[in-house]
Amino acid sequence: MSATRSRLIHIVGARPNFMKAAPVVAAAQALGSDPVLVHTGQHYDRQLSEVFFEQLGLPEPDINLGVGSGSHATQTAALLTALEATMLDLQPKAVVVYGDVNSTLAAVLVASKLLIPLAHVEAGLRSFDRTMPEEVNRVVTDALADLLLITSPEAADHLAAEGVAAERIRAVGNPMIDTLLRFRDRLDSTPIRTQHNIGDRFGVVTLHRPANVDHPDRARAIVDAMAVVAAELPLVIPLHPRGRAVLGAAGLFDHPGLLVIDPLGYTDFMSLVADSSLVLTDSGGIQEETSILGVPCLTVRPNTERPITVTMGTNRLVEPEDIAVAAHDALARAWVPAEIPLWDGHAGVRIAEILAERYGA
Ligand code: UD1
């Protein structure tokens, strides 16, 4: 592709990026701009990538860099090399990055060194836990981005505490919730439940954080607790490939109430979540989606970068030893959807307007 000096490039790479970028890219196109979509290829399995493009109506990426998996250093180095060549070739007016994955971090480093203006969607979230690779990515990204688009009010305080000038920060709402609200009325779990023989009452589990799925003792404690919950409520587990070996060795496939299935596309997954009685997860985005859906969520982590889901939503942080009692308590209560400022389905439009105003693309 030739130089695109008047265009913005949006960079995505891993599953959680796609539902955030979709409403922004669509709104930018509706405003008459012509965004370039670059997929780094960090995620490459059809069920972690392509299926999201199809379901969310994201345009086919203009470029797929195909960097694939590796250790943090290997993957980030491949991302840096590929993204530098791409940005030198495209000469974009500005770069837009999403979330906190390694593709985000690499894009920010490259754009900064090439003096290309950079906007970060979902800026300012902090778990204050530097053992999480995503926290390192968030801190570096926000230090270098010149436009910080925040989804949640406390992000402004975090950025101010890190010395970010107020004029670099704009509150835009949550584009991932735009995607959820766009699909909410069409979510129907019947087909996927029929396919997997899942009854009316069930919970959904997702686990993929290194802190949970790379450590055999912790993985076993979580699986044992899930087996206790499953005696009361069958659990469906669309399993991220990262956790298969260690969770499998911890007994994940050995309990009748634990139904392990392959990763699901966006609509099947959100349909199951919306119709479930309980979610157990270590994901970031699912804490937000369950809050808006009014589904109780137990987050198996010692902290969260999304505390608003605890104070205003349905989320509760748990350790493995808390899971069984917390699940029992959650099932005994009635839950209502949270209403969070600017999580209203219009974040993508706000972001596209700010990008057009700032970069004139
Ligand atoms: C990444 C993000 C994480 C995000 C998650 C969502 C980073 C540091 N982490 O974690 O924040 O919550 O995506 O899924 O960017 N794999 C496949 N197929 C794929 C991609 C990965 O089998 O299409 C397997 C490979 O064994 C790979 C492992 O998953 O080594 C980890 O993939 P990677 O992209 O490094 O991190 P995630 O754990 O997916």
Short mmCIF file of C-alpha atoms and ligand atoms in Angstrom, two decimals:
data_model
loop_
_atom_site.label_atom_id
_atom_site.label_comp_id
_atom_site.label_asym_id
_atom_site.label_seq_id
_atom_site.Cartn_x
_atom_site.Cartn_y
_atom_site.Cartn_z
CA MET A 1 0.00 0.00 0.00
CA SER A 2 1.29 3.47 -0.87
CA ALA A 3 1.81 6.38 1.53
CA THR A 4 -1.35 7.52 3.25
CA ARG A 5 -0.30 10.91 4.61
CA SER A 6 -3.85 12.14 5.01
CA ARG A 7 -5.12 8.97 6.70
CA LEU A 8 -5.21 7.54 10.21
CA ILE A 9 -4.18 3.99 10.88
CA HIS A 10 -6.02 1.94 13.50
CA ILE A 11 -3.94 -0.89 14.90
CA VAL A 12 -5.51 -4.06 16.29
CA GLY A 13 -3.97 -7.42 17.11
CA ALA A 14 -5.71 -9.46 19.78
CA ARG A 15 -9.29 -10.51 20.48
CA PRO A 16 -10.22 -7.74 22.96
CA ASN A 17 -9.17 -5.05 20.46
CA PHE A 18 -11.75 -5.98 17.86
CA MET A 19 -14.95 -5.07 19.72
CA LYS A 20 -13.39 -1.73 20.75
CA ALA A 21 -12.18 -0.79 17.27
CA ALA A 22 -15.34 -1.81 15.39
CA PRO A 23 -17.56 1.13 16.45
CA VAL A 24 -14.72 3.64 16.06
CA VAL A 25 -13.83 2.51 12.54
CA ALA A 26 -17.51 2.46 11.55
CA ALA A 27 -18.07 5.96 12.93
CA ALA A 28 -14.94 7.28 11.20
CA GLN A 29 -16.17 5.87 7.89
CA ALA A 30 -19.60 7.42 8.48
CA LEU A 31 -17.90 10.79 8.95
CA GLY A 32 -16.36 10.37 5.52
CA SER A 33 -12.82 9.52 6.54
CA ASP A 34 -11.01 6.52 5.15
CA PRO A 35 -9.24 4.74 8.04
CA VAL A 36 -6.51 2.19 7.37
CA LEU A 37 -6.91 -0.96 9.47
CA VAL A 38 -3.75 -2.82 10.38
CA HIS A 39 -3.98 -6.25 12.07
CA THR A 40 -0.71 -7.28 13.68
CA GLY A 41 -1.65 -10.97 13.67
CA GLN A 42 -0.94 -11.36 17.40
CA HIS A 43 -4.09 -13.49 17.42
CA TYR A 44 -4.45 -15.64 14.32
CA ASP A 45 -6.78 -18.59 15.11
CA ARG A 46 -10.05 -18.13 13.26
CA GLN A 47 -12.03 -18.29 16.53
CA LEU A 48 -9.86 -15.58 18.15
CA SER A 49 -9.72 -13.25 15.17
CA GLU A 50 -11.45 -13.73 11.79
CA VAL A 51 -14.82 -14.64 13.26
CA PHE A 52 -14.87 -11.30 15.13
CA PHE A 53 -14.22 -9.35 11.93
CA GLU A 54 -17.12 -11.15 10.25
CA GLN A 55 -19.58 -10.78 13.12
CA LEU A 56 -18.72 -7.20 14.08
CA GLY A 57 -18.63 -5.97 10.49
CA LEU A 58 -15.05 -4.79 10.80
CA PRO A 59 -13.58 -4.22 7.35
CA GLU A 60 -11.01 -6.75 6.23
CA PRO A 61 -7.63 -5.44 7.47
CA ASP A 62 -5.75 -3.45 4.84
CA ILE A 63 -2.63 -5.19 6.11
CA ASN A 64 -2.07 -8.26 8.30
CA LEU A 65 1.46 -8.41 9.68
CA GLY A 66 1.18 -12.03 10.82
CA VAL A 67 3.52 -11.67 13.81
CA GLY A 68 1.99 -14.61 15.75
CA SER A 69 2.94 -15.88 19.20
CA GLY A 70 6.12 -15.97 21.24
CA SER A 71 7.63 -14.87 24.54
CA HIS A 72 7.01 -11.22 25.38
CA ALA A 73 10.41 -10.22 23.99
CA THR A 74 10.08 -12.32 20.84
CA GLN A 75 6.54 -11.19 20.11
CA THR A 76 7.20 -7.52 20.91
CA ALA A 77 10.37 -7.51 18.80
CA ALA A 78 8.48 -8.97 15.84
CA LEU A 79 5.73 -6.40 16.33
CA LEU A 80 8.24 -3.52 16.49
CA THR A 81 10.02 -4.58 13.33
CA ALA A 82 6.84 -5.15 11.33
CA LEU A 83 5.08 -2.01 12.58
CA GLU A 84 8.07 0.24 11.92
CA ALA A 85 8.23 -0.90 8.29
CA THR A 86 4.47 -0.43 7.98
CA MET A 87 4.43 3.07 9.44
CA LEU A 88 7.42 4.16 7.36
CA ASP A 89 5.60 2.91 4.30
CA LEU A 90 2.19 4.35 5.13
CA GLN A 91 3.34 7.68 6.66
CA PRO A 92 -0.01 8.09 8.43
CA LYS A 93 -1.29 11.35 9.83
CA ALA A 94 -1.82 9.66 13.21
CA VAL A 95 -2.07 6.22 14.78
CA VAL A 96 -4.93 4.94 16.93
CA VAL A 97 -4.35 2.08 19.39
CA TYR A 98 -6.73 0.18 21.65
CA GLY A 99 -6.50 -1.41 25.11
CA ASP A 100 -3.41 -2.93 26.67
CA VAL A 101 -2.13 -5.84 24.61
CA ASN A 102 1.42 -6.26 23.28
CA SER A 103 0.34 -4.99 19.86
CA THR A 104 -0.75 -1.74 21.52
CA LEU A 105 2.58 -1.31 23.30
CA ALA A 106 4.64 -1.99 20.18
CA ALA A 107 2.59 0.39 18.03
CA VAL A 108 3.06 3.14 20.58
CA LEU A 109 6.84 2.69 20.74
CA VAL A 110 7.15 2.74 16.97
CA ALA A 111 4.86 5.73 16.40
CA SER A 112 6.61 7.73 19.13
CA LYS A 113 10.07 7.17 17.66
CA LEU A 114 8.78 8.11 14.20
CA LEU A 115 7.14 11.26 15.64
CA ILE A 116 3.69 10.16 14.48
CA PRO A 117 0.84 11.52 16.65
CA LEU A 118 -0.85 8.81 18.65
CA ALA A 119 -4.28 8.34 20.27
CA HIS A 120 -4.96 5.65 22.89
CA VAL A 121 -8.50 4.34 23.29
CA GLU A 122 -9.12 3.01 26.84
CA ALA A 123 -6.38 5.10 28.44
CA GLY A 124 -5.76 5.50 32.16
CA LEU A 125 -6.96 2.13 33.45
CA ARG A 126 -4.68 0.90 36.24
CA SER A 127 -4.59 -2.28 38.32
CA PHE A 128 -1.45 -0.96 40.09
CA ASP A 129 -0.07 -4.48 39.67
CA ARG A 130 3.11 -4.48 37.59
CA THR A 131 3.21 -8.29 37.62
CA MET A 132 0.49 -8.07 34.94
CA PRO A 133 2.06 -7.58 31.50
CA GLU A 134 -0.96 -5.49 30.52
CA GLU A 135 -0.25 -2.99 33.34
CA VAL A 136 3.24 -2.37 31.96
CA ASN A 137 1.70 -1.90 28.52
CA ARG A 138 -0.87 0.58 29.89
CA VAL A 139 1.67 2.72 31.73
CA VAL A 140 4.07 2.94 28.78
CA THR A 141 1.27 3.55 26.27
CA ASP A 142 -0.20 6.42 28.26
CA ALA A 143 3.20 8.01 28.87
CA LEU A 144 3.79 8.21 25.12
CA ALA A 145 0.35 8.77 23.58
CA ASP A 146 -0.57 12.39 23.01
CA LEU A 147 -4.35 11.90 23.01
CA LEU A 148 -5.73 9.83 25.89
CA LEU A 149 -9.32 8.72 25.36
CA ILE A 150 -10.74 7.45 28.64
CA THR A 151 -13.61 5.04 29.18
CA SER A 152 -14.07 5.45 32.93
CA PRO A 153 -13.92 8.52 35.19
CA GLU A 154 -11.18 7.31 37.56
CA ALA A 155 -8.81 7.06 34.58
CA ALA A 156 -8.51 10.86 34.59
CA ASP A 157 -7.24 10.77 38.20
CA HIS A 158 -4.70 8.05 37.39
CA LEU A 159 -3.36 10.00 34.43
CA ALA A 160 -3.24 13.27 36.40
CA ALA A 161 -1.26 11.47 39.14
CA GLU A 162 1.24 10.39 36.46
CA GLY A 163 1.67 13.99 35.34
CA VAL A 164 -0.48 13.91 32.21
CA ALA A 165 -1.78 17.37 31.28
CA ALA A 166 -5.58 17.65 31.32
CA GLU A 167 -5.70 18.80 27.69
CA ARG A 168 -4.38 15.41 26.54
CA ILE A 169 -7.34 13.60 28.19
CA ARG A 170 -10.88 13.27 26.78
CA ALA A 171 -13.72 11.27 28.37
CA VAL A 172 -15.40 9.37 25.53
CA GLY A 173 -17.22 6.40 27.10
CA ASN A 174 -16.69 2.76 26.32
CA PRO A 175 -16.66 1.60 22.68
CA MET A 176 -16.72 -2.06 23.72
CA ILE A 177 -20.10 -1.33 25.31
CA ASP A 178 -21.21 0.28 22.02
CA THR A 179 -20.68 -3.14 20.46
CA LEU A 180 -22.55 -4.92 23.24
CA LEU A 181 -25.53 -2.54 23.05
CA ARG A 182 -25.60 -2.89 19.27
CA PHE A 183 -26.03 -6.66 19.58
CA ARG A 184 -27.88 -6.94 22.91
CA ASP A 185 -31.41 -7.30 21.57
CA ARG A 186 -30.29 -9.97 19.10
CA LEU A 187 -28.44 -12.17 21.59
CA ASP A 188 -30.00 -15.63 21.74
CA SER A 189 -28.11 -18.52 23.30
CA THR A 190 -30.51 -21.20 22.01
CA PRO A 191 -28.43 -22.30 18.99
CA ILE A 192 -25.13 -22.58 20.86
CA ARG A 193 -26.83 -24.26 23.85
CA THR A 194 -28.53 -26.74 21.56
CA GLN A 195 -25.22 -27.47 19.82
CA HIS A 196 -23.51 -28.25 23.13
CA ASN A 197 -26.48 -29.72 25.00
CA ILE A 198 -26.50 -26.96 27.63
CA GLY A 199 -29.68 -26.54 29.71
CA ASP A 200 -31.45 -23.33 30.78
CA ARG A 201 -29.41 -22.75 33.93
CA PHE A 202 -25.65 -22.52 33.62
CA GLY A 203 -22.60 -20.41 34.40
CA VAL A 204 -19.84 -19.29 32.02
CA VAL A 205 -16.12 -19.42 32.82
CA THR A 206 -13.18 -17.83 31.01
CA LEU A 207 -9.62 -18.17 32.29
CA HIS A 208 -6.50 -17.10 30.42
CA ARG A 209 -4.37 -14.86 32.67
CA PRO A 210 -0.82 -16.17 33.14
CA ALA A 211 -1.23 -15.70 36.93
CA ASN A 212 -4.06 -18.26 36.88
CA VAL A 213 -3.33 -20.65 34.04
CA ASP A 214 0.47 -20.86 34.04
CA HIS A 215 0.78 -22.03 37.67
CA PRO A 216 -0.27 -25.63 38.42
CA ASP A 217 -1.13 -25.11 42.12
CA ARG A 218 -3.33 -22.09 41.49
CA ALA A 219 -4.90 -23.73 38.43
CA ARG A 220 -5.78 -26.78 40.54
CA ALA A 221 -7.29 -24.63 43.32
CA ILE A 222 -9.47 -22.86 40.75
CA VAL A 223 -10.55 -26.11 39.05
CA ASP A 224 -11.38 -27.70 42.42
CA ALA A 225 -13.51 -24.68 43.37
CA MET A 226 -15.25 -24.80 39.97
CA ALA A 227 -16.12 -28.45 40.59
CA VAL A 228 -17.86 -27.42 43.84
CA VAL A 229 -19.84 -24.70 42.01
CA ALA A 230 -20.71 -27.16 39.24
CA ALA A 231 -22.56 -29.35 41.76
CA GLU A 232 -25.04 -26.44 42.03
CA LEU A 233 -24.71 -24.91 38.55
CA PRO A 234 -23.21 -26.51 35.42
CA LEU A 235 -20.33 -24.43 34.08
CA VAL A 236 -19.53 -23.87 30.39
CA ILE A 237 -15.89 -23.06 29.67
CA PRO A 238 -14.96 -21.72 26.20
CA LEU A 239 -11.26 -22.36 26.69
CA HIS A 240 -8.51 -19.99 25.48
CA PRO A 241 -5.69 -22.11 24.01
CA ARG A 242 -3.22 -20.69 26.52
CA GLY A 243 -4.86 -22.49 29.48
CA ARG A 244 -5.50 -25.90 27.95
CA ALA A 245 -2.40 -27.77 29.14
CA VAL A 246 -2.13 -26.57 32.74
CA LEU A 247 -5.88 -26.44 33.44
CA GLY A 248 -6.21 -29.87 31.81
CA ALA A 249 -3.51 -31.29 34.08
CA ALA A 250 -5.37 -29.69 37.01
CA GLY A 251 -8.45 -31.80 36.19
CA LEU A 252 -10.55 -29.40 34.10
CA PHE A 253 -11.72 -32.19 31.79
CA ASP A 254 -12.47 -34.65 34.58
CA HIS A 255 -15.63 -33.23 36.19
CA PRO A 256 -19.10 -33.95 34.76
CA GLY A 257 -20.42 -30.44 35.57
CA LEU A 258 -17.60 -28.69 33.72
CA LEU A 259 -18.24 -28.47 29.98
CA VAL A 260 -15.10 -27.36 28.12
CA ILE A 261 -15.68 -26.08 24.59
CA ASP A 262 -13.59 -24.28 21.98
CA PRO A 263 -13.34 -20.47 22.06
CA LEU A 264 -16.52 -18.82 20.77
CA GLY A 265 -17.11 -15.94 18.41
CA TYR A 266 -18.56 -12.68 19.69
CA THR A 267 -22.28 -13.34 19.31
CA ASP A 268 -22.27 -16.91 20.62
CA PHE A 269 -20.13 -15.91 23.57
CA MET A 270 -22.12 -12.82 24.53
CA SER A 271 -25.39 -14.75 24.09
CA LEU A 272 -24.20 -17.36 26.58
CA VAL A 273 -23.03 -14.68 29.01
CA ALA A 274 -26.29 -12.72 28.71
CA ASP A 275 -28.38 -15.83 29.43
CA SER A 276 -26.13 -17.21 32.17
CA SER A 277 -26.73 -17.13 35.92
CA LEU A 278 -23.12 -16.42 36.80
CA VAL A 279 -19.76 -15.64 35.19
CA LEU A 280 -16.36 -16.60 36.57
CA THR A 281 -13.49 -14.91 34.74
CA ASP A 282 -10.08 -13.30 34.80
CA SER A 283 -10.78 -11.19 31.71
CA GLY A 284 -10.85 -7.40 31.83
CA GLY A 285 -13.60 -6.67 29.32
CA ILE A 286 -16.00 -9.32 30.62
CA GLN A 287 -16.12 -7.52 33.98
CA GLU A 288 -17.56 -4.54 32.07
CA GLU A 289 -19.92 -6.50 29.84
CA THR A 290 -21.47 -8.44 32.75
CA SER A 291 -22.03 -5.19 34.64
CA ILE A 292 -24.04 -3.78 31.75
CA LEU A 293 -25.95 -7.06 31.32
CA GLY A 294 -26.69 -7.39 35.07
CA VAL A 295 -25.06 -10.83 35.29
CA PRO A 296 -23.10 -11.51 38.50
CA CYS A 297 -19.38 -11.75 37.80
CA LEU A 298 -16.69 -13.26 40.02
CA THR A 299 -13.26 -12.11 38.90
CA VAL A 300 -10.46 -14.46 39.92
CA ARG A 301 -7.84 -11.81 40.48
CA PRO A 302 -6.44 -9.89 43.46
CA ASN A 303 -7.11 -6.54 41.75
CA THR A 304 -8.86 -4.97 38.80
CA GLU A 305 -8.12 -2.06 36.49
CA ARG A 306 -11.88 -1.69 36.18
CA PRO A 307 -13.00 -0.85 39.76
CA ILE A 308 -16.16 0.87 38.55
CA THR A 309 -17.55 -2.61 37.80
CA VAL A 310 -17.18 -3.43 41.51
CA THR A 311 -18.58 -0.16 42.88
CA MET A 312 -21.37 0.35 40.33
CA GLY A 313 -21.76 -3.03 38.71
CA THR A 314 -22.05 -6.73 39.35
CA ASN A 315 -18.39 -7.57 39.79
CA ARG A 316 -16.63 -9.05 42.82
CA LEU A 317 -12.93 -9.96 43.16
CA VAL A 318 -12.29 -13.46 44.52
CA GLU A 319 -9.40 -15.75 45.36
CA PRO A 320 -9.74 -19.45 44.48
CA GLU A 321 -10.72 -20.34 48.06
CA ASP A 322 -13.61 -17.79 47.94
CA ILE A 323 -15.14 -19.00 44.68
CA ALA A 324 -17.58 -21.62 45.97
CA VAL A 325 -19.16 -19.44 48.69
CA ALA A 326 -19.13 -16.31 46.52
CA ALA A 327 -20.89 -18.18 43.71
CA HIS A 328 -23.52 -19.53 46.09
CA ASP A 329 -24.13 -15.99 47.46
CA ALA A 330 -24.26 -14.44 43.98
CA LEU A 331 -26.86 -16.98 42.84
CA ALA A 332 -29.05 -16.17 45.84
CA ARG A 333 -29.26 -12.45 45.00
CA ALA A 334 -31.08 -10.47 42.33
CA TRP A 335 -28.82 -8.33 40.12
CA VAL A 336 -29.62 -5.34 37.97
CA PRO A 337 -27.67 -3.86 35.04
CA ALA A 338 -25.31 -1.02 35.95
CA GLU A 339 -25.63 2.43 34.44
CA ILE A 340 -22.21 3.94 33.98
CA PRO A 341 -21.68 7.48 32.62
CA LEU A 342 -21.09 7.55 28.84
CA TRP A 343 -21.43 3.77 28.45
CA ASP A 344 -24.36 4.62 26.22
CA GLY A 345 -23.60 3.17 22.80
CA HIS A 346 -22.16 6.40 21.36
CA ALA A 347 -18.49 6.21 22.36
CA GLY A 348 -17.36 5.28 18.84
CA VAL A 349 -18.98 8.40 17.39
CA ARG A 350 -17.45 10.61 20.07
CA ILE A 351 -14.01 9.11 19.44
CA ALA A 352 -14.29 9.48 15.66
CA GLU A 353 -15.34 13.13 16.04
CA ILE A 354 -12.41 13.89 18.35
CA LEU A 355 -9.99 12.17 15.96
CA ALA A 356 -11.37 14.19 13.04
CA GLU A 357 -11.17 17.42 15.01
CA ARG A 358 -7.63 16.72 16.29
CA TYR A 359 -6.05 15.22 13.19
CA GLY A 360 -8.38 16.49 10.49
CA ALA A 361 -8.49 13.08 8.80
C1 UD1 B 1 -3.48 -11.62 24.99
C2 UD1 B 1 -3.26 -10.33 25.77
C3 UD1 B 1 -4.26 -10.26 26.91
C4 UD1 B 1 -5.67 -10.46 26.42
C5 UD1 B 1 -5.75 -11.76 25.65
C6 UD1 B 1 -7.13 -12.02 25.10
C7 UD1 B 1 -0.96 -9.51 25.85
C8 UD1 B 1 0.23 -9.35 26.70
N1 UD1 B 1 -1.94 -10.28 26.34
O1 UD1 B 1 -3.18 -12.70 25.86
O2 UD1 B 1 -4.16 -8.98 27.52
O3 UD1 B 1 -6.54 -10.47 27.52
O4 UD1 B 1 -4.83 -11.70 24.56
O5 UD1 B 1 -7.20 -13.29 24.50
O6 UD1 B 1 -1.01 -8.95 24.78
N2 UD1 B 1 -2.56 -18.63 20.91
C9 UD1 B 1 -3.19 -19.45 20.02
N3 UD1 B 1 -3.87 -18.86 18.97
C10 UD1 B 1 -3.91 -17.53 18.76
C11 UD1 B 1 -3.23 -16.71 19.66
C12 UD1 B 1 -2.56 -17.26 20.73
O7 UD1 B 1 -3.20 -20.67 20.16
O8 UD1 B 1 -4.54 -17.09 17.79
C13 UD1 B 1 -1.86 -19.24 22.06
C14 UD1 B 1 -0.41 -19.47 21.79
O9 UD1 B 1 -0.01 -20.61 22.45
C15 UD1 B 1 0.24 -18.27 22.47
C16 UD1 B 1 -0.67 -18.06 23.67
O10 UD1 B 1 -1.96 -18.39 23.19
O11 UD1 B 1 1.56 -18.50 22.83
C17 UD1 B 1 -0.67 -16.65 24.20
O12 UD1 B 1 -1.01 -15.73 23.17
P1 UD1 B 1 -0.63 -14.18 23.34
O13 UD1 B 1 -1.18 -13.38 22.22
O14 UD1 B 1 0.82 -14.03 23.62
O15 UD1 B 1 -1.33 -13.78 24.69
P2 UD1 B 1 -2.80 -14.11 25.26
O16 UD1 B 1 -2.63 -15.04 26.40
O17 UD1 B 1 -3.73 -14.50 24.15
#
